[in-house]
Amino acid sequence: MTDLSNNSSSTTNTDMLEDTVWTQEIAFIDSVPRWIAMSFVAFVFIGTWWVVTAFGFVSPIILPTPAETLKDMIFVGKNLASGGYMLTALWITILEVIYGFALAIAIGFTLGVLVGETAFGEKAVMPYLVAIDTMPKVAFAPLFVAWLGFGIESKVALAAFIATFPIVVGTAAGLHAADENARMLFKTMGASRMQTLIKMKLPTGLPQIFTGLKIGAVGVMAGAITGEFLGGGKGFGELIRVAASQLNTPRVFSLILYLSLVGLALYLLVQFAQRKVVFWHKERVGSYDG
Amino acid sequence: MNTELAETQTGAPFGAPVYELSRVSKTYARNLVVALEGVDLTLRKGSFTSVIGSSGCGKSTLLKIMAGLIPPSQGRVVLQGEPVTGPRRDIGMMFQQATLFPWKTAVENIVLPIEIRDGKAAAKAALEKAHELLDIVGLKGFENVYPNELSGGMAQRASICRMLITEPAVLLLDEPFSALDELSRDMMNMELQRICREQEATAFLVTHSIQEAVILSDEIVVMKPRPGRVAEVVKVDLPRPRTLEMMTTPEFGEIVEYIRGQLDKGEDM
Ligand SMILES: Nc1ncnc2c1ncn2[C@@H]1O[C@H](COP(=O)(O)OP(=O)(O)OP(=O)(O)O)[C@@H](O)[C@H]1O
Ligand SMILES: [Mg+2]
C-alpha cells in the first residue's frame, strides 16, 4: 500500500498525501456462506451420530446408524414414488393438514378481526381466547375422537384447534399496528369504519398476520400427527406409531424426516405467499416475526 | 408596527371570513388537562396564518378541533358558514409524518382521498390530475414508485399532492416540514406559498420556527401554555410574493425579534 501511493505520487509529481485506506475487520463467520456453515453443523451432527452408533455405545434399537437410516429412507422414498401404501398414508396426513389449516385460517382470521377491531371482542371474547390458549390443547384430542370418530375429521379438528390461536393473535395484533397518524389521516378523509379496516388496518397488519400464519402452519402439522397418534386412522402418524411399536427405529427416523419435508413445504408456501403479498415489507432472514 | 410596509403592501385585501372560531375550549376528559381556553380566531379567505407557541400549548389540539377530528368542550367552530361537526371535504390536512401507505405507489397514495370518498372509478379518473400535481411539486417520473423508495422530502411532497387532490378550501398543516433539513424546508415553504396563491387556499400552519412563520404568514397567532390560549395575533406586513431573500431584510428581523420577545423566555421551542 505504501509502495503504491509512493509510486503514484512520483508519477503525478505532486506531494500527494498518502491514502488512508484501511480494512474493516469482519468476523470470520460473516465471511462464510450459509450453506457451508450449515453443512458444517450437519457434518458434526451426523459424525457424532455415526461414532455413537457404529462403535456400539448405543443399542441399534434405540438409535440406528446413519447408514441404516439412509437405507430405510431410500426404501420409503421408493414406496412413496411408486405410489405405494405409504403414499396413501402420506396423502391422508397432507389432506388433514390442508383442511386443518384452511379451517384455522377461516376461524382464526374471523376471530382475530372480531377481537382486534371491536371493543366487544376485545373486552368479552379475548379473555376466553387467552384462557383456552393457555390450556394444553393436545389434551382435547380424546374429546375430538369421541365427537368426530376415528376418521380424518377428528385429526382435522385438532390440527385446526392448535393452529387457530396464533392466527387470532397475529390478526388482532396486526389490526393494532396502524399508527396514530394513519388513523387520523383516514379520519380526515372521511373513511368509514369498514374502509379504514380494509384499506388501512388490514394491509398495515399483514406482516403480523403472516407471522401468525407461519406459527399456525407449524402447529397444524403437530396437531394432525398428534391426532393420528391418539386417534388412530390411516395417516402417516399411524405408520410411525406402528414402526415404533415394532422397534423399527430406522423406519421411524426416515418417516419423521419425510414428514418434516411436508411441514417445511407448508411453511415455505406461507413464506412465499408473504413475500408476494407483503412485497413492501423487508423480512429479517430466518425469523418468525417476518 | 411596520406601518409603512402595511401601506405599500401589494396583494389584494383578504376576502370574507372562512373559518370562525369563538370561545373554543378543550379539556381532555382523560387527564383533565385544559389544552385550550377561550380561543377566538377568524381566518379570511386566501390568508396564511401561522400558530406558534411552546410545546404543549395546544396547537395540535386546536388544529384537530378545526379539522373536526375531535370535538371542542366549549365554543363554536364554523367553516364556510357551516358548523364543523366532523371531518369535511373542504378541509385538507397534513401532518409531521408523510404517512404514505407502502402498498400503494405514489399516485395511488395521492388519489386515496378520492378513492375513499367517491370510489375506485373516481380515483381512476383523478389519476391524470394526480400526475399534474406530482409534476408541480417536482416529482415527475416518480409516479409509479413505492414510498419506501422516496426520500423524506419527496414523501412530504407527495403528501402535499394528496392533500390538494380534493381541492380543499382550507389547508390545516401541523408542522408539515419539521422533519426535513433546513434547505429542503425553505424550498417546500416557497412551494407551499405558491400553491396557496394559485389555489386561493386559506392556510393555517402550526410551526416551531419563527422564521418559517414570518416568511409565510399574513398573521401569526402567538399562543401561551397552561391553559393554552391566544396571547397575541401579530400582523406581518411584508410584501407578497415572499422570497427567501426577504429573510435577510431588517423588517424581517424586526418581526422575528418581536415574536421571540412575546414567547415565553427560557421555554424550549
Ligand atoms: N389525546 C390526548 N389526551 C389527553 N391529553 C392530551 C391529548 N392530546 C394532547 N393532550 C394534552 O393537551 C396539551 C396540548 O397538547 P397539544 O398536542 O395540542 O400540544 P402542541 O402545542 O401541539 O405541542 P407540540 O408543539 O409539542 O406538538 C398537552 O398538555 C397534552 O398533554
Ligand atoms: Mg403538536
Short mmCIF file of N, CA and C in Angstrom, two decimals, chain A residues 179-182 184-192 195-196 199-201 203-204 279-282, chain B residues 64 67 69-70 87-88 91 93 95 97 99 101-104 112-113 115-117 120 146 148 162:
data_model
loop_
_atom_site.label_atom_id
_atom_site.label_comp_id
_atom_site.label_asym_id
_atom_site.label_seq_id
_atom_site.Cartn_x
_atom_site.Cartn_y
_atom_site.Cartn_z
N ASP A 179 -50.45 3.22 13.00
CA ASP A 179 -50.11 4.26 13.96
C ASP A 179 -51.16 5.38 13.95
N GLU A 180 -51.00 6.25 14.92
CA GLU A 180 -51.95 7.34 15.14
C GLU A 180 -52.11 8.21 13.89
N ASN A 181 -51.00 8.47 13.20
CA ASN A 181 -51.06 9.33 12.02
C ASN A 181 -51.94 8.74 10.93
N ALA A 182 -51.77 7.44 10.69
CA ALA A 182 -52.56 6.80 9.66
C ALA A 182 -54.04 6.83 10.01
N MET A 184 -55.55 9.03 11.91
CA MET A 184 -56.04 10.40 11.79
C MET A 184 -56.25 10.77 10.32
N LEU A 185 -55.30 10.33 9.50
CA LEU A 185 -55.41 10.61 8.07
C LEU A 185 -56.71 10.04 7.51
N PHE A 186 -57.00 8.80 7.87
CA PHE A 186 -58.22 8.18 7.36
C PHE A 186 -59.46 8.89 7.88
N LYS A 187 -59.36 9.37 9.10
CA LYS A 187 -60.47 10.14 9.66
C LYS A 187 -60.70 11.41 8.84
N THR A 188 -59.61 12.13 8.55
CA THR A 188 -59.77 13.38 7.80
C THR A 188 -60.33 13.11 6.42
N MET A 189 -60.08 11.92 5.88
CA MET A 189 -60.61 11.62 4.55
C MET A 189 -62.07 11.17 4.63
N GLY A 190 -62.60 11.13 5.83
CA GLY A 190 -63.99 10.74 6.00
C GLY A 190 -64.24 9.27 5.76
N ALA A 191 -63.23 8.43 6.02
CA ALA A 191 -63.37 6.99 5.76
C ALA A 191 -64.31 6.34 6.76
N SER A 192 -65.13 5.41 6.26
CA SER A 192 -65.99 4.65 7.16
C SER A 192 -65.14 3.63 7.91
N GLN A 195 -64.04 0.92 5.58
CA GLN A 195 -62.95 1.37 4.69
C GLN A 195 -61.63 1.42 5.45
N THR A 196 -61.68 1.94 6.67
CA THR A 196 -60.47 2.03 7.47
C THR A 196 -59.90 0.64 7.71
N LYS A 199 -58.89 -0.88 3.92
CA LYS A 199 -57.88 -0.16 3.14
C LYS A 199 -56.66 0.25 3.95
N MET A 200 -56.77 0.20 5.28
CA MET A 200 -55.62 0.63 6.07
C MET A 200 -55.19 -0.38 7.12
N LYS A 201 -56.09 -0.74 8.03
CA LYS A 201 -55.66 -1.58 9.15
C LYS A 201 -55.20 -2.96 8.69
N PRO A 203 -54.12 -4.10 5.60
CA PRO A 203 -52.82 -4.10 4.91
C PRO A 203 -51.66 -3.77 5.84
N THR A 204 -51.87 -2.83 6.78
CA THR A 204 -50.80 -2.48 7.72
C THR A 204 -50.43 -3.69 8.57
N PHE A 279 -45.15 -7.31 -0.24
CA PHE A 279 -43.93 -7.08 -1.01
C PHE A 279 -43.11 -5.90 -0.48
N TRP A 280 -43.77 -5.00 0.25
CA TRP A 280 -43.08 -3.80 0.71
C TRP A 280 -42.33 -4.03 2.02
N HIS A 281 -42.55 -5.15 2.63
CA HIS A 281 -42.01 -5.38 3.96
C HIS A 281 -40.72 -6.18 3.87
N LYS A 282 -39.65 -5.59 4.36
CA LYS A 282 -38.37 -6.30 4.34
C LYS A 282 -38.33 -7.27 5.51
N LYS B 64 -56.79 19.98 15.42
CA LYS B 64 -57.69 18.82 15.36
C LYS B 64 -59.14 19.24 15.53
N ALA B 67 -60.27 20.76 12.36
CA ALA B 67 -60.44 19.75 11.32
C ALA B 67 -61.64 18.85 11.57
N LEU B 69 -61.70 16.58 13.87
CA LEU B 69 -61.24 15.27 14.32
C LEU B 69 -61.62 15.00 15.76
N ILE B 70 -61.62 16.05 16.57
CA ILE B 70 -62.09 15.93 17.95
C ILE B 70 -63.03 17.10 18.23
N PRO B 87 -65.09 15.36 10.17
CA PRO B 87 -64.20 15.60 9.03
C PRO B 87 -64.99 16.10 7.82
N ARG B 88 -64.36 16.99 7.05
CA ARG B 88 -65.07 17.56 5.91
C ARG B 88 -64.21 17.57 4.68
N ILE B 91 -61.70 20.47 3.84
CA ILE B 91 -60.52 20.64 4.68
C ILE B 91 -59.42 19.70 4.19
N MET B 93 -55.58 18.27 5.17
CA MET B 93 -54.70 18.24 6.34
C MET B 93 -53.36 17.59 6.03
N PHE B 95 -49.67 16.31 8.20
CA PHE B 95 -49.03 16.13 9.50
C PHE B 95 -47.51 16.10 9.34
N GLN B 97 -45.50 13.64 9.83
CA GLN B 97 -45.08 12.49 9.04
C GLN B 97 -45.87 12.47 7.73
N THR B 99 -46.80 9.83 6.09
CA THR B 99 -47.77 8.75 6.17
C THR B 99 -48.30 8.34 4.80
N PHE B 101 -48.84 5.15 2.26
CA PHE B 101 -49.01 3.72 2.53
C PHE B 101 -48.12 2.91 1.59
N PRO B 102 -47.31 2.02 2.18
CA PRO B 102 -46.24 1.38 1.40
C PRO B 102 -46.75 0.41 0.34
N TRP B 103 -48.02 0.01 0.41
CA TRP B 103 -48.52 -0.93 -0.59
C TRP B 103 -49.12 -0.21 -1.80
N LYS B 104 -49.09 1.11 -1.75
CA LYS B 104 -49.59 1.89 -2.88
C LYS B 104 -48.46 2.71 -3.49
N LEU B 112 -55.88 8.44 -3.06
CA LEU B 112 -56.57 7.71 -1.99
C LEU B 112 -57.77 8.47 -1.40
N PRO B 113 -57.66 9.79 -1.13
CA PRO B 113 -58.83 10.50 -0.60
C PRO B 113 -60.03 10.42 -1.53
N GLU B 115 -60.53 7.92 -3.68
CA GLU B 115 -60.98 6.53 -3.62
C GLU B 115 -61.89 6.30 -2.41
N ILE B 116 -61.49 6.88 -1.28
CA ILE B 116 -62.28 6.72 -0.06
C ILE B 116 -63.64 7.39 -0.21
N ARG B 117 -63.65 8.59 -0.74
CA ARG B 117 -64.89 9.37 -0.77
C ARG B 117 -65.80 8.97 -1.92
N LYS B 120 -63.54 3.67 -6.46
CA LYS B 120 -62.39 3.34 -7.32
C LYS B 120 -62.44 4.04 -8.68
N TYR B 146 -42.84 3.16 -5.29
CA TYR B 146 -43.40 2.90 -3.96
C TYR B 146 -42.71 3.80 -2.93
N ASN B 148 -41.30 3.57 -0.09
CA ASN B 148 -40.01 3.31 0.56
C ASN B 148 -38.82 3.59 -0.35
N ARG B 162 -51.48 14.74 -2.10
CA ARG B 162 -52.65 14.02 -1.60
C ARG B 162 -53.62 14.98 -0.92
#
